[in-house]
Amino acid sequence: MVMNSTASSTCCDSQSPVDEYMDDWLFLPFTSVATSCHEDESRKDTEEGGKLKSKLVSVWNSVKYGWSFKQKSNLSKTAPVIMFGKSYQLTDQGENEAFHRSFATLVWLTYRRGFPQLTGCSLTTDSGWGCLLRTGQMLLARGLLLHLMPQGITCPVSHHMFNDDMDLREFRPEARPVSIQNSKDHPSAPFGIHQLVEFGKRFGKKAGDWYGPSIVAHILRKAAEASTDLSDLVIYVAQDCTIYMEDVKELCGRCLSGVSTSSIQPWKAIILLVPVRLGGQELNPAYIRCIKKLLKLKCCIGIIGGKPKHSLYFVGFQDEHLLYLDPHYCQPTVDTTKDNFPLESFHCKYPRKMLFSRMDPSCTIGFYAKGQNDFEMLRRVVDEAVSTSAETYPMFIFVEGHSRGEEEEEEESKRRTSNITYVQRKRDLQRTNTSNSMDEFVLL
């Protein structure tokens, strides 16, 4: 995914079929792009060169990624598939079909091209640099779907929603278009690419930059705080692998000691995001068992992770392979303001899989709880799951009390630019270079 082109490519009126195909795979760099609006000769030359490079890179990516999205996954029939807390035995035809139907209804958010220009630059695509923002949107979409669906119903699916090739027919549960609308590629969308880029500026990021899993978690939190459409949902981001219970209670609206009982508000639903780092350059194998236990929980809404500089959205696993949705397919922007806008490009037919050992150690784990009782249950089952890694060091912990102030935490996020990180090993502290890693923050 590392690209060297320096400017976005635009479609001309006399576009050839080959050019049109190439544009389906337009990829841009994750490095910073020029933001000046002045058109001098130097910039024109740079843009022309960038267009040519983008075309060539597009051909390569069409070969590298294009075929894989159209291929069926080679899943084992001997081991169960775990996805969002549910187990599927693929040897059973009914469960096999149920798994593929459930996967095909997950919201798949990918690179897009042709959306309104991002503020402060000429970009109309996030191709090549926005994959972590897209995986963050997918995790959030899963949380929104659980939040907006009636209690006890997560995703009603039926064989009538699909044709023989697993293509979606007219599948439109109310919550699904809403979750897509909230992430549409328009400045008005509370969790759209435009808003996320704007909030990223508070953490020293801009369009065209690389976003890490920790930064994306805080960007989603800021976007939720600014949203007026989801007053009954909050996002909490763990600090230094620690979830502070008093902060959670205060955020969810529970009355604290010393405050009048008349001020008690209904407990809000919560999306809990936990940025962690599970090794130095590579994933520490001691944490694999713990990751599996977390993915078996119904309250887990997935993991923003991937390979170095290549973000993926992990939704489950089978044996020693993670199952994921990949955002690296660039598609045209869809006008979601139209009635019955097409949903096909927001769903992926077949899951991809990747060995746990290839997973980048930097990731953000997501959980959802609809009410106070659900959150208490979440704490119990998650505590039990993370205790699996206690022989090395807990992946993260719940503690009573309050954390540091928000302003201090934001400053901390901005300062995390060193390539040197200290990793707590079983016996000693080891100094590790993480210059090739996905994110830069203090780890266990």
mmCIF file of N, CA and C in Angstrom, residues 133 137 140 182-183 188-200 202-203 215-231 233-235 237 273 406:
data_model
loop_
_atom_site.group_PDB
_atom_site.id
_atom_site.type_symbol
_atom_site.label_atom_id
_atom_site.label_comp_id
_atom_site.label_asym_id
_atom_site.label_seq_id
_atom_site.Cartn_x
_atom_site.Cartn_y
_atom_site.Cartn_z
ATOM 1 N N LEU A 133 -8.865 4.941 8.778
ATOM 2 C CA LEU A 133 -10.128 5.653 8.987
ATOM 3 C C LEU A 133 -11.290 4.774 8.536
ATOM 4 N N GLN A 137 -14.316 3.267 10.724
ATOM 5 C CA GLN A 137 -15.723 3.435 10.363
ATOM 6 C C GLN A 137 -16.467 2.101 10.397
ATOM 7 N N LEU A 140 -17.119 1.118 13.968
ATOM 8 C CA LEU A 140 -18.181 1.976 14.479
ATOM 9 C C LEU A 140 -19.538 1.587 13.897
ATOM 10 N N ASN A 182 -24.370 7.629 8.340
ATOM 11 C CA ASN A 182 -23.523 8.316 9.300
ATOM 12 C C ASN A 182 -22.063 8.333 8.875
ATOM 13 N N SER A 183 -21.686 7.415 7.975
ATOM 14 C CA SER A 183 -20.297 7.338 7.516
ATOM 15 C C SER A 183 -20.157 7.683 6.040
ATOM 16 N N SER A 188 -21.331 16.592 5.713
ATOM 17 C CA SER A 188 -22.421 16.622 6.698
ATOM 18 C C SER A 188 -22.507 15.357 7.544
ATOM 19 N N ALA A 189 -21.844 14.281 7.129
ATOM 20 C CA ALA A 189 -21.939 13.012 7.855
ATOM 21 C C ALA A 189 -21.109 13.076 9.132
ATOM 22 N N PRO A 190 -21.688 12.760 10.296
ATOM 23 C CA PRO A 190 -20.955 12.889 11.563
ATOM 24 C C PRO A 190 -19.726 11.999 11.662
ATOM 25 N N PHE A 191 -19.737 10.843 10.977
ATOM 26 C CA PHE A 191 -18.588 9.947 11.024
ATOM 27 C C PHE A 191 -18.020 9.709 9.624
ATOM 28 N N GLY A 192 -18.278 10.641 8.706
ATOM 29 C CA GLY A 192 -17.751 10.542 7.352
ATOM 30 C C GLY A 192 -16.280 10.909 7.302
ATOM 31 N N ILE A 193 -15.658 10.640 6.168
ATOM 32 C CA ILE A 193 -14.225 10.874 6.014
ATOM 33 C C ILE A 193 -13.877 12.342 6.233
ATOM 34 N N HIS A 194 -14.770 13.266 5.832
ATOM 35 C CA HIS A 194 -14.493 14.700 5.984
ATOM 36 C C HIS A 194 -14.403 15.088 7.453
ATOM 37 N N GLN A 195 -15.361 14.628 8.255
ATOM 38 C CA GLN A 195 -15.354 14.957 9.678
ATOM 39 C C GLN A 195 -14.174 14.300 10.394
ATOM 40 N N LEU A 196 -13.879 13.060 10.056
ATOM 41 C CA LEU A 196 -12.780 12.369 10.723
ATOM 42 C C LEU A 196 -11.446 13.050 10.436
ATOM 43 N N VAL A 197 -11.260 13.500 9.210
ATOM 44 C CA VAL A 197 -10.028 14.226 8.868
ATOM 45 C C VAL A 197 -9.942 15.530 9.659
ATOM 46 N N GLU A 198 -11.068 16.224 9.800
ATOM 47 C CA GLU A 198 -11.075 17.474 10.565
ATOM 48 C C GLU A 198 -10.697 17.238 12.021
ATOM 49 N N PHE A 199 -11.269 16.207 12.636
ATOM 50 C CA PHE A 199 -10.937 15.912 14.030
ATOM 51 C C PHE A 199 -9.497 15.424 14.161
ATOM 52 N N GLY A 200 -8.989 14.804 13.100
ATOM 53 C CA GLY A 200 -7.605 14.350 13.135
ATOM 54 C C GLY A 200 -6.608 15.482 13.244
ATOM 55 N N ARG A 202 -6.660 17.862 15.257
ATOM 56 C CA ARG A 202 -6.398 18.133 16.672
ATOM 57 C C ARG A 202 -5.277 17.251 17.213
ATOM 58 N N PHE A 203 -4.987 16.176 16.499
ATOM 59 C CA PHE A 203 -3.931 15.266 16.922
ATOM 60 C C PHE A 203 -2.719 15.349 15.991
ATOM 61 N N ILE A 215 -4.782 6.783 17.391
ATOM 62 C CA ILE A 215 -5.286 8.089 16.964
ATOM 63 C C ILE A 215 -6.709 7.973 16.432
ATOM 64 N N VAL A 216 -6.978 6.928 15.651
ATOM 65 C CA VAL A 216 -8.325 6.745 15.089
ATOM 66 C C VAL A 216 -9.354 6.557 16.203
ATOM 67 N N ALA A 217 -8.987 5.851 17.261
ATOM 68 C CA ALA A 217 -9.907 5.670 18.388
ATOM 69 C C ALA A 217 -10.300 7.020 18.982
ATOM 70 N N HIS A 218 -9.323 7.904 19.173
ATOM 71 C CA HIS A 218 -9.614 9.228 19.737
ATOM 72 C C HIS A 218 -10.385 10.101 18.746
ATOM 73 N N ILE A 219 -10.132 9.932 17.446
ATOM 74 C CA ILE A 219 -10.882 10.682 16.439
ATOM 75 C C ILE A 219 -12.356 10.280 16.474
ATOM 76 N N LEU A 220 -12.623 8.974 16.584
ATOM 77 C CA LEU A 220 -14.010 8.502 16.668
ATOM 78 C C LEU A 220 -14.687 9.041 17.926
ATOM 79 N N ARG A 221 -13.942 9.106 19.016
ATOM 80 C CA ARG A 221 -14.509 9.652 20.262
ATOM 81 C C ARG A 221 -14.902 11.116 20.080
ATOM 82 N N LYS A 222 -14.016 11.884 19.456
ATOM 83 C CA LYS A 222 -14.316 13.302 19.217
ATOM 84 C C LYS A 222 -15.531 13.466 18.303
ATOM 85 N N ALA A 223 -15.609 12.621 17.281
ATOM 86 C CA ALA A 223 -16.738 12.699 16.347
ATOM 87 C C ALA A 223 -18.047 12.379 17.059
ATOM 88 N N ALA A 224 -18.025 11.400 17.966
ATOM 89 C CA ALA A 224 -19.236 11.042 18.709
ATOM 90 C C ALA A 224 -19.655 12.167 19.644
ATOM 91 N N GLU A 225 -18.682 12.827 20.264
ATOM 92 C CA GLU A 225 -19.001 13.947 21.152
ATOM 93 C C GLU A 225 -19.658 15.093 20.395
ATOM 94 N N ALA A 226 -19.259 15.279 19.145
ATOM 95 C CA ALA A 226 -19.794 16.389 18.346
ATOM 96 C C ALA A 226 -21.121 16.054 17.675
ATOM 97 N N SER A 227 -21.478 14.775 17.630
ATOM 98 C CA SER A 227 -22.706 14.371 16.949
ATOM 99 C C SER A 227 -23.939 14.702 17.779
ATOM 100 N N THR A 228 -24.942 15.254 17.124
ATOM 101 C CA THR A 228 -26.209 15.559 17.787
ATOM 102 C C THR A 228 -27.259 14.486 17.543
ATOM 103 N N ASP A 229 -26.925 13.506 16.689
ATOM 104 C CA ASP A 229 -27.892 12.466 16.329
ATOM 105 C C ASP A 229 -27.851 11.263 17.253
ATOM 106 N N LEU A 230 -26.781 11.145 18.042
ATOM 107 C CA LEU A 230 -26.611 9.962 18.889
ATOM 108 C C LEU A 230 -26.389 10.384 20.339
ATOM 109 N N SER A 231 -27.380 11.065 20.891
ATOM 110 C CA SER A 231 -27.251 11.580 22.254
ATOM 111 C C SER A 231 -27.271 10.475 23.304
ATOM 112 N N LEU A 233 -25.621 7.583 22.988
ATOM 113 C CA LEU A 233 -24.462 6.719 22.769
ATOM 114 C C LEU A 233 -23.189 7.523 22.999
ATOM 115 N N VAL A 234 -22.240 6.951 23.740
ATOM 116 C CA VAL A 234 -20.957 7.603 23.991
ATOM 117 C C VAL A 234 -19.826 6.656 23.610
ATOM 118 N N ILE A 235 -18.662 7.230 23.382
ATOM 119 C CA ILE A 235 -17.466 6.443 23.093
ATOM 120 C C ILE A 235 -16.415 6.750 24.147
ATOM 121 N N VAL A 237 -12.413 5.891 25.310
ATOM 122 C CA VAL A 237 -11.127 5.357 24.858
ATOM 123 C C VAL A 237 -10.244 5.117 26.068
ATOM 124 N N LEU A 273 -13.358 1.579 23.352
ATOM 125 C CA LEU A 273 -12.229 1.356 22.447
ATOM 126 C C LEU A 273 -10.941 1.257 23.267
ATOM 127 N N GLU A 406 -8.454 15.373 29.984
ATOM 128 C CA GLU A 406 -8.537 15.201 28.536
ATOM 129 C C GLU A 406 -7.456 15.981 27.812
#
